[in-house]
Every structure is written in C-alpha cells, then in structure tokens.
Amino acid sequence: MITLKSKREIQLMRQAGKITAAARALAGAMVAPGVTTREIDKEVCRFIRSKGAEPSFLGYNGYPASVCISVNDEVIHGIPGRRVLREGDIVSVDVGAFKDGYHGDCAGTYPCGEISEEARRLIDVTRESFFEGLKYAREGYRLPDLSGAIQHYVEARGFSVVRDYVGHGIGTRMHEAPEIPNYVEPKAGRPRFLRGMTIAVEPMVNAGGFDVCVMSDGWTVKTADGRLSAHYENSILITDGEPELLTDPEAE
Ligand code: MF3
Ligand code: CO
C-alpha cells in the first residue's frame, strides 16, 4: 500500500531529511586519501545523534554500521571498517536518519583526490540521471515514466543501470511501497504519482554490465565485472508541482 503523508507528517519528514542530507555532506567532505571508512562512519553516527536522531541503518536486518560506504567496484552496502581510502578511489556513501518517527535516506558518490576521466563521468551521469528522473516525479506522470527516463539517460551514455536493487517509498519505515526501479520493469506496475507520496529515488550505475554479486560478508554488493559503480539518492516529496527534495543537497 502506498501511503500519502499528511501536512504534519511532511513537516517531520523535512526534519529527518535535513539531518540526513547534512550527514551525507559531512561524509562526503571527509572523503580523502588516508582516511578510513570507519572514521567516516563514526563521525556521521555522532553527528546524527547530536541532532536527536538515530542512524536508520544501524541494526537494520543486522547491518552493523550507520553508513554504507562502497568503494570503486562496490555498488552498495559496503560495511565501514579498516579500509584506508586512496587517491583515485570513488566512494559512495549512503546514509539514513530516523527522527520523531520518520526516516530520511540519501546517497552520493565522492572522488578521493584526483580520479580518472571515466570515474568522473560515471559520477556525473549517475547524479544527472536522478535529476532526469525527477522531471517525472510529479502529478500527471506514472512510475515507469521516471524509471524509463533514468534508464534512457544512463544507457545513452554507455553505462548500465543495476537491476537487482531499487528505490522505494519512505516514511515511518525506511522501505515502503512502491519499489522504484531505475529501469522499465513491467512487474513494478504503473502507479500514478500523487501529492503527498514520499519516495527515495536512487540510481545505481555501473561503468560496465549491470550484473552484481554479494560478497561473503553478506552485505557488500560489487559489480560482477569488477568495473566501477556510482550511486546517487534523495528522498523526495511529490507535490502538485515541482517535487520537493527532502534531502536537499544544496541546503547547508
Ligand atoms: N539506503 C539503503 C536503501 O535505500 C538502505 C541501506 S541497507 C542497510 O535501501 F541495511 F544498510 F540499512
Ligand atoms: Co534508499
């Protein structure tokens, strides 16, 4: 069931979203050669709690950290640890915060020092594909309009869209209906976008093929071909006009 949020709920989701976006910005700003992924996780956890919120991911299905940090060929769900970031890495950070009963969820991929031309392009196309999809996140369109826009944008630039993981509704639970694929998936149905829907749109884009595999830690998802992957996500509110970014990357 897709829930439509009330004015009061939307206000609470703005609050959660603002903390989540600031946590992503903090994580992104920490990406640098010599930093460990655990250091980023610790700082982000501290920040979220300092805002009176809880990290959404910590303990979710047993996930052991506050942030997912996925480097280079890691697509999503990388577990922070002793890994030291190196010049040339691309680092996807995904973070969620739960405040007063509502979740925010967002992600982005950040360069560690100087990165290759291909890596830069992959990061840019991934972020741009989100904003391409966003054009259809409004009343008058349906889910496959958004999914197809992301898929087309990515594939026209020679990259591929991950099929095995998708975006989602968000609210009192981190994952609510509907599933939001980043490619046209007939089984996803064709729900209409209606004002009051809150969804997390999150293209995961691979430089090579779309196949992925899960590592033996039970979490880390990597590209099957070992090539680079990037991620970009915001939680958004459907309105009668422009969608509202609940995890606005521009807001401090
Ligand atoms: N941000 C992820 C998503 O959108 C959730 C991370 S999975 C977790 O689905 F286990 F780490 F929480
Ligand atoms: Co998400």
CSV table of C-alpha atoms and ligand atoms in Angstrom, one decimal:
chain,number,residue,atom,x,y,z
A,1,MET,CA,0.0,0.0,0.0
A,2,ILE,CA,1.3,3.4,-0.9
A,3,THR,CA,0.7,5.9,1.9
A,4,LEU,CA,0.1,9.6,1.3
A,5,LYS,CA,1.6,11.8,4.0
A,6,SER,CA,-0.3,14.5,5.9
A,7,LYS,CA,1.0,18.0,6.3
A,8,ARG,CA,2.2,17.1,9.8
A,9,GLU,CA,4.0,14.0,8.5
A,10,ILE,CA,5.6,16.0,5.7
A,11,GLN,CA,6.9,18.5,8.2
A,12,LEU,CA,8.5,15.7,10.2
A,13,MET,CA,10.0,14.2,7.0
A,14,ARG,CA,11.6,17.5,6.2
A,15,GLN,CA,13.2,17.5,9.6
A,16,ALA,CA,14.6,13.9,9.1
A,17,GLY,CA,15.6,14.7,5.6
A,18,LYS,CA,17.5,17.8,6.6
A,19,ILE,CA,19.6,15.8,9.1
A,20,THR,CA,20.2,13.1,6.6
A,21,ALA,CA,21.4,15.5,3.9
A,22,ALA,CA,23.7,17.2,6.3
A,23,ALA,CA,25.1,13.7,7.3
A,24,ARG,CA,25.8,12.9,3.6
A,25,ALA,CA,27.6,16.2,3.2
A,26,LEU,CA,29.7,15.5,6.3
A,27,ALA,CA,30.6,12.0,5.0
A,28,GLY,CA,31.4,13.4,1.5
A,29,ALA,CA,33.6,16.1,3.0
A,30,MET,CA,35.6,13.5,4.9
A,31,VAL,CA,36.5,11.5,1.8
A,32,ALA,CA,40.2,12.0,1.3
A,33,PRO,CA,43.4,9.8,0.9
A,34,GLY,CA,44.4,8.2,4.2
A,35,VAL,CA,41.0,8.3,5.9
A,36,THR,CA,39.5,5.0,6.9
A,37,THR,CA,35.8,4.2,6.2
A,38,ARG,CA,35.3,3.5,9.9
A,39,GLU,CA,36.3,7.1,10.8
A,40,ILE,CA,33.6,8.4,8.4
A,41,ASP,CA,31.0,6.1,9.9
A,42,LYS,CA,31.9,7.2,13.5
A,43,GLU,CA,31.7,10.9,12.7
A,44,VAL,CA,28.4,10.5,10.9
A,45,CYS,CA,26.9,8.4,13.7
A,46,ARG,CA,28.0,11.1,16.2
A,47,PHE,CA,26.5,13.9,14.0
A,48,ILE,CA,23.1,12.2,13.6
A,49,ARG,CA,22.8,11.6,17.3
A,50,SER,CA,23.8,15.2,18.1
A,51,LYS,CA,20.7,16.2,16.1
A,52,GLY,CA,18.5,14.0,18.3
A,53,ALA,CA,18.1,11.4,15.5
A,54,GLU,CA,19.2,7.8,15.1
A,55,PRO,CA,21.1,6.3,12.2
A,56,SER,CA,18.4,4.3,10.3
A,57,PHE,CA,20.7,1.7,9.0
A,58,LEU,CA,22.3,0.7,12.3
A,59,GLY,CA,20.9,-2.7,13.2
A,60,TYR,CA,18.6,-2.8,10.1
A,61,ASN,CA,18.4,-6.5,9.3
A,62,GLY,CA,21.5,-6.8,11.4
A,63,TYR,CA,23.5,-4.2,9.4
A,64,PRO,CA,26.5,-3.3,11.7
A,65,ALA,CA,27.1,0.4,10.9
A,66,SER,CA,25.5,3.8,10.5
A,67,VAL,CA,26.6,4.4,6.9
A,68,CYS,CA,27.1,2.3,3.8
A,69,ILE,CA,30.5,3.1,2.2
A,70,SER,CA,31.1,1.4,-1.1
A,71,VAL,CA,34.4,2.0,-2.9
A,72,ASN,CA,35.1,1.6,-6.6
A,73,ASP,CA,33.6,-1.7,-7.8
A,74,GLU,CA,31.4,-1.9,-4.7
A,75,VAL,CA,27.9,-0.9,-5.7
A,76,ILE,CA,26.1,-0.5,-2.3
A,77,HIS,CA,26.0,-1.8,1.3
A,78,GLY,CA,29.8,-1.6,1.8
A,79,ILE,CA,30.5,-2.0,5.5
A,80,PRO,CA,32.8,0.6,7.0
A,81,GLY,CA,36.0,-0.8,8.6
A,82,ARG,CA,39.8,-0.6,8.4
A,83,ARG,CA,39.9,0.1,4.7
A,84,VAL,CA,42.0,3.2,4.0
A,85,LEU,CA,40.8,5.4,1.2
A,86,ARG,CA,43.4,6.0,-1.6
A,87,GLU,CA,43.9,8.7,-4.2
A,88,GLY,CA,41.8,7.9,-7.2
A,89,ASP,CA,39.0,5.9,-5.4
A,90,ILE,CA,35.4,6.8,-5.9
A,91,VAL,CA,33.5,6.5,-2.7
A,92,SER,CA,29.7,6.0,-2.4
A,93,VAL,CA,28.2,7.0,0.9
A,94,ASP,CA,24.6,6.1,1.7
A,95,VAL,CA,23.1,7.4,5.0
A,96,GLY,CA,19.7,7.3,6.7
A,97,ALA,CA,18.4,9.2,9.8
A,98,PHE,CA,15.3,8.5,11.8
A,99,LYS,CA,13.8,11.4,13.8
A,100,ASP,CA,10.4,11.7,15.5
A,101,GLY,CA,9.1,8.6,13.8
A,102,TYR,CA,10.2,9.3,10.2
A,103,HIS,CA,13.2,8.4,8.0
A,104,GLY,CA,15.4,10.3,5.6
A,105,ASP,CA,17.6,8.4,3.1
A,106,CYS,CA,20.2,9.7,0.7
A,107,ALA,CA,23.4,8.8,-1.0
A,108,GLY,CA,26.1,10.2,-3.2
A,109,THR,CA,29.5,9.2,-4.8
A,110,TYR,CA,32.5,11.3,-4.0
A,111,PRO,CA,36.0,11.4,-5.6
A,112,CYS,CA,39.0,10.7,-3.4
A,113,GLY,CA,41.6,13.2,-4.7
A,114,GLU,CA,42.3,13.0,-8.4
A,115,ILE,CA,40.2,10.5,-10.2
A,116,SER,CA,40.1,9.1,-13.7
A,117,GLU,CA,38.1,10.7,-16.5
A,118,GLU,CA,35.8,7.7,-16.7
A,119,ALA,CA,35.2,7.8,-12.9
A,120,ARG,CA,34.3,11.5,-13.1
A,121,ARG,CA,31.9,10.9,-16.0
A,122,LEU,CA,30.3,7.9,-14.2
A,123,ILE,CA,29.7,10.0,-11.0
A,124,ASP,CA,28.3,12.9,-13.1
A,125,VAL,CA,26.0,10.7,-15.3
A,126,THR,CA,24.7,9.0,-12.2
A,127,ARG,CA,23.7,12.2,-10.5
A,128,GLU,CA,22.3,13.7,-13.7
A,129,SER,CA,20.2,10.6,-14.2
A,130,PHE,CA,18.5,11.2,-10.9
A,131,PHE,CA,17.5,14.8,-11.9
A,132,GLU,CA,16.4,13.4,-15.3
A,133,GLY,CA,14.0,11.0,-13.5
A,134,LEU,CA,12.9,13.8,-11.1
A,135,LYS,CA,11.3,15.6,-14.1
A,136,TYR,CA,8.6,12.9,-14.0
A,137,ALA,CA,8.2,12.8,-10.2
A,138,ARG,CA,5.0,14.8,-10.2
A,139,GLU,CA,1.3,14.5,-10.6
A,140,GLY,CA,0.4,13.7,-14.2
A,141,TYR,CA,3.1,11.0,-14.6
A,142,ARG,CA,3.5,7.4,-13.5
A,143,LEU,CA,6.3,5.4,-12.1
A,144,PRO,CA,7.6,3.9,-15.5
A,145,ASP,CA,8.0,7.5,-16.8
A,146,LEU,CA,10.5,8.2,-14.1
A,147,SER,CA,12.2,4.7,-14.3
A,148,GLY,CA,12.5,5.0,-18.1
A,149,ALA,CA,13.9,8.5,-18.0
A,150,ILE,CA,16.7,7.3,-15.7
A,151,GLN,CA,17.4,4.2,-17.7
A,152,HIS,CA,17.5,6.0,-21.1
A,153,TYR,CA,19.8,8.8,-19.8
A,154,VAL,CA,22.3,6.3,-18.4
A,155,GLU,CA,22.2,3.8,-21.3
A,156,ALA,CA,22.5,6.6,-23.9
A,157,ARG,CA,25.9,7.4,-22.3
A,158,GLY,CA,27.2,3.9,-22.4
A,159,PHE,CA,26.7,2.9,-18.8
A,160,SER,CA,24.3,0.4,-17.3
A,161,VAL,CA,21.6,0.5,-14.6
A,162,VAL,CA,21.7,-2.0,-11.7
A,163,ARG,CA,18.6,-4.2,-11.9
A,164,ASP,CA,18.8,-6.2,-8.6
A,165,TYR,CA,18.3,-3.2,-6.2
A,166,VAL,CA,15.8,-0.4,-6.5
A,167,GLY,CA,14.5,2.7,-4.8
A,168,HIS,CA,11.5,2.8,-2.6
A,169,GLY,CA,8.7,4.6,-0.8
A,170,ILE,CA,9.9,6.1,2.6
A,171,GLY,CA,8.2,7.3,5.7
A,172,THR,CA,7.7,5.7,9.1
A,173,ARG,CA,9.6,2.8,7.6
A,174,MET,CA,12.7,3.2,5.6
A,175,HIS,CA,11.4,0.9,2.8
A,176,GLU,CA,7.7,1.4,1.9
A,177,ALA,CA,5.8,0.7,-1.3
A,178,PRO,CA,6.2,1.3,-4.1
A,179,GLU,CA,9.5,-0.2,-5.3
A,180,ILE,CA,11.2,2.4,-7.6
A,181,PRO,CA,13.3,0.6,-10.3
A,182,ASN,CA,15.8,2.7,-12.3
A,183,TYR,CA,14.8,0.8,-15.5
A,184,VAL,CA,11.4,0.0,-17.0
A,185,GLU,CA,10.2,-3.1,-15.1
A,186,PRO,CA,6.8,-4.3,-16.2
A,187,LYS,CA,6.3,-6.1,-12.9
A,188,ALA,CA,6.6,-2.9,-11.0
A,189,GLY,CA,3.2,-1.8,-12.1
A,190,ARG,CA,2.3,1.7,-13.2
A,191,PRO,CA,1.2,3.6,-10.1
A,192,ARG,CA,0.4,7.3,-10.6
A,193,PHE,CA,2.4,9.9,-8.7
A,194,LEU,CA,0.1,11.7,-6.3
A,195,ARG,CA,0.8,14.7,-4.0
A,196,GLY,CA,1.8,13.5,-0.5
A,197,MET,CA,3.8,10.5,-1.7
A,198,THR,CA,7.3,10.3,-0.4
A,199,ILE,CA,9.9,8.2,-2.3
A,200,ALA,CA,13.6,7.6,-2.4
A,201,VAL,CA,14.9,7.6,-5.9
A,202,GLU,CA,18.4,6.0,-6.1
A,203,PRO,CA,20.1,5.2,-9.4
A,204,MET,CA,23.0,2.8,-9.1
A,205,VAL,CA,25.0,2.9,-12.3
A,206,ASN,CA,27.8,0.6,-13.5
A,207,ALA,CA,30.5,1.5,-15.9
A,208,GLY,CA,30.3,-2.0,-17.4
A,209,GLY,CA,27.5,-4.5,-17.2
A,210,PHE,CA,24.6,-4.4,-14.8
A,211,ASP,CA,25.3,-7.7,-13.1
A,212,VAL,CA,26.2,-7.6,-9.5
A,213,CYS,CA,27.2,-10.1,-6.7
A,214,VAL,CA,27.0,-10.1,-2.9
A,215,MET,CA,30.3,-10.7,-1.1
A,216,SER,CA,30.8,-13.3,1.7
A,217,ASP,CA,30.2,-10.7,4.4
A,218,GLY,CA,26.5,-11.0,3.4
A,219,TRP,CA,26.2,-7.2,2.6
A,220,THR,CA,28.7,-5.8,0.2
A,221,VAL,CA,27.4,-5.7,-3.4
A,222,LYS,CA,30.0,-5.5,-6.1
A,223,THR,CA,29.9,-5.3,-9.9
A,224,ALA,CA,30.3,-8.8,-11.4
A,225,ASP,CA,32.8,-7.5,-14.0
A,226,GLY,CA,35.0,-5.6,-11.5
A,227,ARG,CA,34.3,-2.2,-13.1
A,228,LEU,CA,33.3,1.0,-11.3
A,229,SER,CA,29.9,1.8,-9.9
A,230,ALA,CA,28.3,5.0,-8.6
A,231,HIS,CA,25.1,5.8,-6.6
A,232,TYR,CA,23.0,8.9,-6.1
A,233,GLU,CA,19.9,9.1,-4.0
A,234,ASN,CA,17.5,11.7,-2.5
A,235,SER,CA,14.2,11.3,-0.6
A,236,ILE,CA,11.6,13.4,-2.3
A,237,LEU,CA,8.0,14.6,-1.8
A,238,ILE,CA,5.6,14.5,-4.7
A,239,THR,CA,3.5,17.8,-4.9
A,240,ASP,CA,1.1,19.3,-7.4
A,241,GLY,CA,4.1,21.0,-9.0
A,242,GLU,CA,7.9,20.6,-8.7
A,243,PRO,CA,8.9,17.7,-6.5
A,244,GLU,CA,10.5,18.8,-3.2
A,245,LEU,CA,13.9,17.4,-2.3
A,246,LEU,CA,13.6,16.3,1.4
A,247,THR,CA,17.3,15.6,1.4
A,248,ASP,CA,18.3,18.7,-0.4
A,249,PRO,CA,22.0,18.6,-1.4
A,250,GLU,CA,22.0,22.4,-1.7
A,251,ALA,CA,20.8,23.2,1.8
A,252,GLU,CA,23.8,23.7,4.0
B,1,MF3,N1,19.9,3.2,1.8
B,1,MF3,C1,19.6,1.8,1.6
B,1,MF3,C2,18.4,1.8,0.8
B,1,MF3,O1,18.0,2.7,0.2
B,1,MF3,C3,19.5,1.1,2.8
B,1,MF3,C4,20.8,0.6,3.3
B,1,MF3,S1,20.6,-1.0,3.8
B,1,MF3,C5,21.1,-1.0,5.4
B,1,MF3,O2,17.7,0.8,0.7
B,1,MF3,F1,21.0,-2.2,5.8
B,1,MF3,F2,22.3,-0.6,5.5
B,1,MF3,F3,20.4,-0.3,6.1
B,2,CO,CO,17.3,4.1,-0.2
